[in-house]
PDB file of C-alpha atoms in Angstrom:
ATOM      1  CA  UNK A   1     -34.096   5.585  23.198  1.00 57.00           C
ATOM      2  CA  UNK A   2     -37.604   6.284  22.030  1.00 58.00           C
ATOM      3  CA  UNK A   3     -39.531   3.502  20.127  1.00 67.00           C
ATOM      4  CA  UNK A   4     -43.154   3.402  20.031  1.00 67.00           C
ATOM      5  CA  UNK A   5     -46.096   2.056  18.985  1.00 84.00           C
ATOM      6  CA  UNK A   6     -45.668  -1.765  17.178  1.00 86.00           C
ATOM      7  CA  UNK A   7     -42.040  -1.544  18.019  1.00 89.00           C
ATOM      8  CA  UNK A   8     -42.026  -1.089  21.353  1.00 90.00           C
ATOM      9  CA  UNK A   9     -44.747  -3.726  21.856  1.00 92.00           C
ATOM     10  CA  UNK A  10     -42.361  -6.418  20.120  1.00 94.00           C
ATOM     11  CA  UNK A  11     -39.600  -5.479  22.091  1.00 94.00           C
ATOM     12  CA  UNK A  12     -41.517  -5.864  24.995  1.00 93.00           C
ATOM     13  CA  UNK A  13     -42.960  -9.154  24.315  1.00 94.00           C
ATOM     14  CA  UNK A  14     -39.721 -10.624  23.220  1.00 96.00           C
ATOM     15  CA  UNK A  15     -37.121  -9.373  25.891  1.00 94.00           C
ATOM     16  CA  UNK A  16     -38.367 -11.353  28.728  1.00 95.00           C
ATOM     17  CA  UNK A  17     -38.522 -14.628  26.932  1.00 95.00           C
ATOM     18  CA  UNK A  18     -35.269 -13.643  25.048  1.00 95.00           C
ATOM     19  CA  UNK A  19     -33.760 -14.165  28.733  1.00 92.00           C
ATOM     20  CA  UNK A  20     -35.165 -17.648  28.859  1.00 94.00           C
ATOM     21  CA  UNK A  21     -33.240 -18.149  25.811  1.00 95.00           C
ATOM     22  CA  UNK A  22     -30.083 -16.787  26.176  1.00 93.00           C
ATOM     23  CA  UNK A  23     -30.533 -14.281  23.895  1.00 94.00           C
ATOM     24  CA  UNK A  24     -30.295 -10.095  23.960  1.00 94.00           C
ATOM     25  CA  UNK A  25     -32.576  -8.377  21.774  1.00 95.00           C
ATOM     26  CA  UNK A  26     -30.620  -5.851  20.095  1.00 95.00           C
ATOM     27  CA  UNK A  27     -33.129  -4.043  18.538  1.00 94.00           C
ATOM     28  CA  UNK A  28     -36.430  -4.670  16.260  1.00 94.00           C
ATOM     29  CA  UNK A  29     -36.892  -2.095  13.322  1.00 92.00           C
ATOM     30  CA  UNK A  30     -40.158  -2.234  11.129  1.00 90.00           C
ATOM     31  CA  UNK A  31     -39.603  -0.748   7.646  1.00 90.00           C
ATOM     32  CA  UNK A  32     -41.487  -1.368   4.539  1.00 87.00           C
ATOM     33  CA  UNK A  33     -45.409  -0.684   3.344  1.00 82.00           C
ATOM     34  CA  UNK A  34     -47.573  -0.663   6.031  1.00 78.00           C
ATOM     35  CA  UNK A  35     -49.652  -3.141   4.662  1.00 82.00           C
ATOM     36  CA  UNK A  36     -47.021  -5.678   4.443  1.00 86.00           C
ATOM     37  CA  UNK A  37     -44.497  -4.259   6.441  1.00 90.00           C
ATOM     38  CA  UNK A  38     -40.737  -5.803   7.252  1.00 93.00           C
ATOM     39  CA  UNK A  39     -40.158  -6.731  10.964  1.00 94.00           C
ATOM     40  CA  UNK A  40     -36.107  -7.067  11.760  1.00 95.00           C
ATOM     41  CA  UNK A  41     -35.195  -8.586  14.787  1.00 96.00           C
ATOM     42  CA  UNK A  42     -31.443  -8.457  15.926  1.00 96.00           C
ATOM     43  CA  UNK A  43     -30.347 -10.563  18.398  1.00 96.00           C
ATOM     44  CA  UNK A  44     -27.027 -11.376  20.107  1.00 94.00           C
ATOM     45  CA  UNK A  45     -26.155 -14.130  22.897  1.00 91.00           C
ATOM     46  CA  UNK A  46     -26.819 -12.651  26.221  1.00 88.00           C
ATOM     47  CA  UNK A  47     -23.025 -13.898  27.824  1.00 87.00           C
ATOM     48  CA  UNK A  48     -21.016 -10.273  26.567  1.00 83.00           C
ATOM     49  CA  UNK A  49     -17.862 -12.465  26.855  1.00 83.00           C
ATOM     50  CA  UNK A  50     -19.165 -14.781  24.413  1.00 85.00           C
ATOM     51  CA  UNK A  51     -18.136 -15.243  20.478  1.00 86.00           C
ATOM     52  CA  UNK A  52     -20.780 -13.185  18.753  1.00 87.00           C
ATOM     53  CA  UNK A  53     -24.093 -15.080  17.418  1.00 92.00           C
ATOM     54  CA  UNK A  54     -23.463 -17.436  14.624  1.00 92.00           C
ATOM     55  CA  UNK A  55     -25.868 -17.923  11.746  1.00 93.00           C
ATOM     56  CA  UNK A  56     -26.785 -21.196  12.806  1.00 94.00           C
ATOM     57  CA  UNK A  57     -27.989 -19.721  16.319  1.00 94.00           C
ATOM     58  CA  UNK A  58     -30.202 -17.392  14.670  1.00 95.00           C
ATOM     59  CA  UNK A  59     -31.806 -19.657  13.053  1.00 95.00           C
ATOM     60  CA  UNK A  60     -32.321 -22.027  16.112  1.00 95.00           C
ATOM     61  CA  UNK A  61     -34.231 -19.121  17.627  1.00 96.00           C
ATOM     62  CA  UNK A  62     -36.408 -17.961  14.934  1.00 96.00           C
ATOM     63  CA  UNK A  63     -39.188 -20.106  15.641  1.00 96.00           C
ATOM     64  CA  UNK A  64     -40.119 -18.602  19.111  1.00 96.00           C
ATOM     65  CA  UNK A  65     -39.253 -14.826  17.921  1.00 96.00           C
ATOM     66  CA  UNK A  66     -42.131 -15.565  15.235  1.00 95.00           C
ATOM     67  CA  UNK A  67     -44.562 -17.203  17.423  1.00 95.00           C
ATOM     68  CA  UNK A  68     -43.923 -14.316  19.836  1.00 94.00           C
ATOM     69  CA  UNK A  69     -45.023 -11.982  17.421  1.00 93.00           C
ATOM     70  CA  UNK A  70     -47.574 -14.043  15.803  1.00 91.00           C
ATOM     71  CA  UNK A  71     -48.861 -14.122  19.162  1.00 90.00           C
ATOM     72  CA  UNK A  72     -49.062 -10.616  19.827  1.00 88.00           C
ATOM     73  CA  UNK A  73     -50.638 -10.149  16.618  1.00 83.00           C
ATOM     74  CA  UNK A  74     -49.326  -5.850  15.887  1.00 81.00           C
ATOM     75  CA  UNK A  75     -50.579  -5.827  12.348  1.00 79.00           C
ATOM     76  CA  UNK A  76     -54.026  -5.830  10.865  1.00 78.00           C
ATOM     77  CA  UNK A  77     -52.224  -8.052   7.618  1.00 80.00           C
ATOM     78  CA  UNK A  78     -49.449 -10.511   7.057  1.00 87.00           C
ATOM     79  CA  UNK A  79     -45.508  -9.052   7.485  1.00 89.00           C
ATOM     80  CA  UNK A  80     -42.472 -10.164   7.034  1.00 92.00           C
ATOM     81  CA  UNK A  81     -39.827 -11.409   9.936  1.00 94.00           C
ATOM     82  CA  UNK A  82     -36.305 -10.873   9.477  1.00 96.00           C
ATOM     83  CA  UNK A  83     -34.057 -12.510  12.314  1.00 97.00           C
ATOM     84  CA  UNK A  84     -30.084 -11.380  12.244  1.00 95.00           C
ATOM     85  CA  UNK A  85     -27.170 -11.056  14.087  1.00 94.00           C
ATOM     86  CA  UNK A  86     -26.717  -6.962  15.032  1.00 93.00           C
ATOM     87  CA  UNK A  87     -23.893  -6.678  12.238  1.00 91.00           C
ATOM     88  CA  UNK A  88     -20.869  -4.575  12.149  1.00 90.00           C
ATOM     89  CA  UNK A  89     -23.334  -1.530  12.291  1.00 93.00           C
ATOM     90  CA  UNK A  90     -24.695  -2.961  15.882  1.00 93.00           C
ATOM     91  CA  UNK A  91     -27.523  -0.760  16.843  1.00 94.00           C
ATOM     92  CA  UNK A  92     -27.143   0.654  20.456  1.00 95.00           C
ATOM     93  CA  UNK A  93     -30.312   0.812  22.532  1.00 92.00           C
ATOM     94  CA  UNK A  94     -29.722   0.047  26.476  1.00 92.00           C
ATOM     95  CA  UNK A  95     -27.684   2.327  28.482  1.00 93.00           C
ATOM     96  CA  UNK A  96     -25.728  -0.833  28.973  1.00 91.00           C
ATOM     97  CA  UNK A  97     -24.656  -0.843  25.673  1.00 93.00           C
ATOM     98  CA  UNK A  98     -23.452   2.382  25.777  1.00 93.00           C
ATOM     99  CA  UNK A  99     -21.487   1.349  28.424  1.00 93.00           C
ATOM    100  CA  UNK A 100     -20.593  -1.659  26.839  1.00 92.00           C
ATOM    101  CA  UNK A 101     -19.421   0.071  23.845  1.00 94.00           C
ATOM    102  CA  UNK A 102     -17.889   2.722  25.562  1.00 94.00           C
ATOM    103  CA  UNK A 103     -14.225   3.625  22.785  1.00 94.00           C
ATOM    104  CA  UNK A 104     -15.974   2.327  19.532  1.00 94.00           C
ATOM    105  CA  UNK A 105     -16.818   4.924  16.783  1.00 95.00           C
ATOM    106  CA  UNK A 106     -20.667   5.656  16.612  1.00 96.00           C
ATOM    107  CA  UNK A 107     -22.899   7.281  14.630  1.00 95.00           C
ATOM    108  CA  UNK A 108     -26.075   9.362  16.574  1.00 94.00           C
ATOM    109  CA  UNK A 109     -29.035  11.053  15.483  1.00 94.00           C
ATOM    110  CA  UNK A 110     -31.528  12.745  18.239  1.00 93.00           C
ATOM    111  CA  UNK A 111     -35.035  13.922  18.271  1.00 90.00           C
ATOM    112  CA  UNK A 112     -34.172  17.248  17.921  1.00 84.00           C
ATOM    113  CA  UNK A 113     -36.210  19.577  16.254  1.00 78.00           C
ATOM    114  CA  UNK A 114     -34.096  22.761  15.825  1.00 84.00           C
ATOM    115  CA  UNK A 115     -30.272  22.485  15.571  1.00 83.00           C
ATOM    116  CA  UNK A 116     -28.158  19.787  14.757  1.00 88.00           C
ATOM    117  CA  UNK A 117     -29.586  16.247  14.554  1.00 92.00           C
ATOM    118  CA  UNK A 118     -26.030  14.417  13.736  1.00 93.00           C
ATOM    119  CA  UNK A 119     -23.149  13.501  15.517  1.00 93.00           C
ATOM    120  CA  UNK A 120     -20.380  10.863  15.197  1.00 93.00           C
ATOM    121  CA  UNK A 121     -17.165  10.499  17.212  1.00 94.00           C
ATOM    122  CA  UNK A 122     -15.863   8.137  20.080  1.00 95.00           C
ATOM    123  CA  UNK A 123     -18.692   6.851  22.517  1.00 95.00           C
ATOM    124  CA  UNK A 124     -17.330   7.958  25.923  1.00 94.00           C
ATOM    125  CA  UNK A 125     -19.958   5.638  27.709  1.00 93.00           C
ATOM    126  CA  UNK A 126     -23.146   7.177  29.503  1.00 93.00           C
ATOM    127  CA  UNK A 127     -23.379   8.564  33.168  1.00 92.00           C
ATOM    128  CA  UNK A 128     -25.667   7.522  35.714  1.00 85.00           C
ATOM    129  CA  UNK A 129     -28.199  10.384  34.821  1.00 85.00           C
ATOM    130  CA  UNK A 130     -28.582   8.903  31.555  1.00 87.00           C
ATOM    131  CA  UNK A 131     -26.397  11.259  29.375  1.00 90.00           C
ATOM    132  CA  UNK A 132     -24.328   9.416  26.855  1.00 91.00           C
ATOM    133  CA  UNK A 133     -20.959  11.267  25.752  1.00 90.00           C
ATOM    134  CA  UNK A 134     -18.867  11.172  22.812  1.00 93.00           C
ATOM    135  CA  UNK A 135     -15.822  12.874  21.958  1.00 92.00           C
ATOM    136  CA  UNK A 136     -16.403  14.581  18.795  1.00 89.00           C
ATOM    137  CA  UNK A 137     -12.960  15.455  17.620  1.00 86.00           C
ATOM    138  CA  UNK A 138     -12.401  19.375  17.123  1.00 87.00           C
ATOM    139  CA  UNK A 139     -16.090  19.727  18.646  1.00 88.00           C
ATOM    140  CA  UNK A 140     -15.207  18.193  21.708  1.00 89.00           C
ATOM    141  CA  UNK A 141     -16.959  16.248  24.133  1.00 92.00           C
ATOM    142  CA  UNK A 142     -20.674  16.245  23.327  1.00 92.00           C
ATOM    143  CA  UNK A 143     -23.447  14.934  25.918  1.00 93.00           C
ATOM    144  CA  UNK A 144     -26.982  14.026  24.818  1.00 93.00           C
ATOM    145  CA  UNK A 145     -29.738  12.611  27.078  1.00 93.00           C
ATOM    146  CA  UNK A 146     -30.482   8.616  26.141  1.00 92.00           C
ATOM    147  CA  UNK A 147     -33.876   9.787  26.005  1.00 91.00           C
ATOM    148  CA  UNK A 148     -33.118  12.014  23.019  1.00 92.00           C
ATOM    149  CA  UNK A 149     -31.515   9.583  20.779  1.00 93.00           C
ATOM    150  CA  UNK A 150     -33.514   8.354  17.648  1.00 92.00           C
ATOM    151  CA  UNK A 151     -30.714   5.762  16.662  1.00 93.00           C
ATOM    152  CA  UNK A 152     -26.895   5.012  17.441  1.00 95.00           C
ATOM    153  CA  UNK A 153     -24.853   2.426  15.411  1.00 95.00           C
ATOM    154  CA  UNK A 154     -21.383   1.584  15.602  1.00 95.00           C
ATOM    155  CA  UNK A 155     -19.611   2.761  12.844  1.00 94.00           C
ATOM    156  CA  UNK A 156     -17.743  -0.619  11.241  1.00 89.00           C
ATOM    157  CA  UNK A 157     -13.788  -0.255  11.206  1.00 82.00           C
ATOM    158  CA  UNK A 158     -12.529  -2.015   7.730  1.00 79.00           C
ATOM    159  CA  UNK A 159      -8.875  -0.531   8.282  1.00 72.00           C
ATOM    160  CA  UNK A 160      -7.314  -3.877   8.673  1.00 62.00           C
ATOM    161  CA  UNK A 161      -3.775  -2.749  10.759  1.00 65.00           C
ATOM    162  CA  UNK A 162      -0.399  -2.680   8.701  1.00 60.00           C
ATOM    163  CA  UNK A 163      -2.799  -2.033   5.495  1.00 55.00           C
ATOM    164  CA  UNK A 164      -2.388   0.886   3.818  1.00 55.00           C
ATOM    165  CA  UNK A 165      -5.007   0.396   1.145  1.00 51.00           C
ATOM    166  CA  UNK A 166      -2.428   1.440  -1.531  1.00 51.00           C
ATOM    167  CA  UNK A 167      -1.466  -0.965  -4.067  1.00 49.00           C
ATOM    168  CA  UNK A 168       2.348  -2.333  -4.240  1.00 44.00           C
TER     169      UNK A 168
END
């Protein structure tokens, strides 16, 4: 997925010493003035098998992710660091995440600039040419090139099963 600029420089300095840490960079997102701009850094724990990142864990790594990017020094003024767990929303960036995530619901927009720019449906996973698929219902199965993806969350379930949501 495309990310450029102060983005893709974070991401860069953080992923290899995110390995010496146990940690997956999930994604990094600036939003915000760009005088004083908003840096969010998800993480996760690297081991997939793993319980997902608790609160206290994000906070044990916050000190490095800062000096990282203290250390790379992307803006001309001060910012703001968020660390986080990715959420029920969890960004997907790596083809292995598309693999990973392969039968959640997902959300996708592309860089397209004529036609559609939205999907959603059931992430089929992503090929070895780098074309992610997802069943889009009545559509049908839709392929887009990782390349051309601008952002793909996973859509949060809050169906709990047996619920009907109607009141007794």
């Amino acid at each position: 997925m495309p990310k450029d600029g102060a983005e893709k420089a974070i991401i860069d300095a953080l992923e290899p010493l995110a390995a010496e840490h146990g940690i997956d960079v999930v994604d990094v997102e600036m939003v915000g003035a760009t005088k004083n701009p908003t840096v969010r850094v998800r993480i996760d724990g690297a081991d997939e098998a793993a319980a997902a990142i608790t609160l206290d864990e994000v906070a044990e790594q916050t000190e490095w992710i800062s000096t990282a990017i203290d250390g790379l020094d992307p803006f001309p003024g001060s910012f703001t660091l968020e660390v986080s767990s990715p959420g029920l929303a969890r960004p997907l960036r790596k083809p292995r995440d598309f693999e990973r995530f392969a039968g959640e619901e997902v959300s996708l927009s592309t860089t397209a600039t004529e036609g559609r720019r939205k999907f959603s449906g059931k992430l089929l996973g992503i090929d070895g040419d780098g074309v992610v698929g997802i069943d889009a219902g009545d559509e049908g199965e839709i392929r887009i090139p990782l390349e051309q993806i601008r952002k793909c969350v996973i859509k949060p379930n809050f169906d709990l099963p047996g619920k009907t949501g109607k009141s007794d």
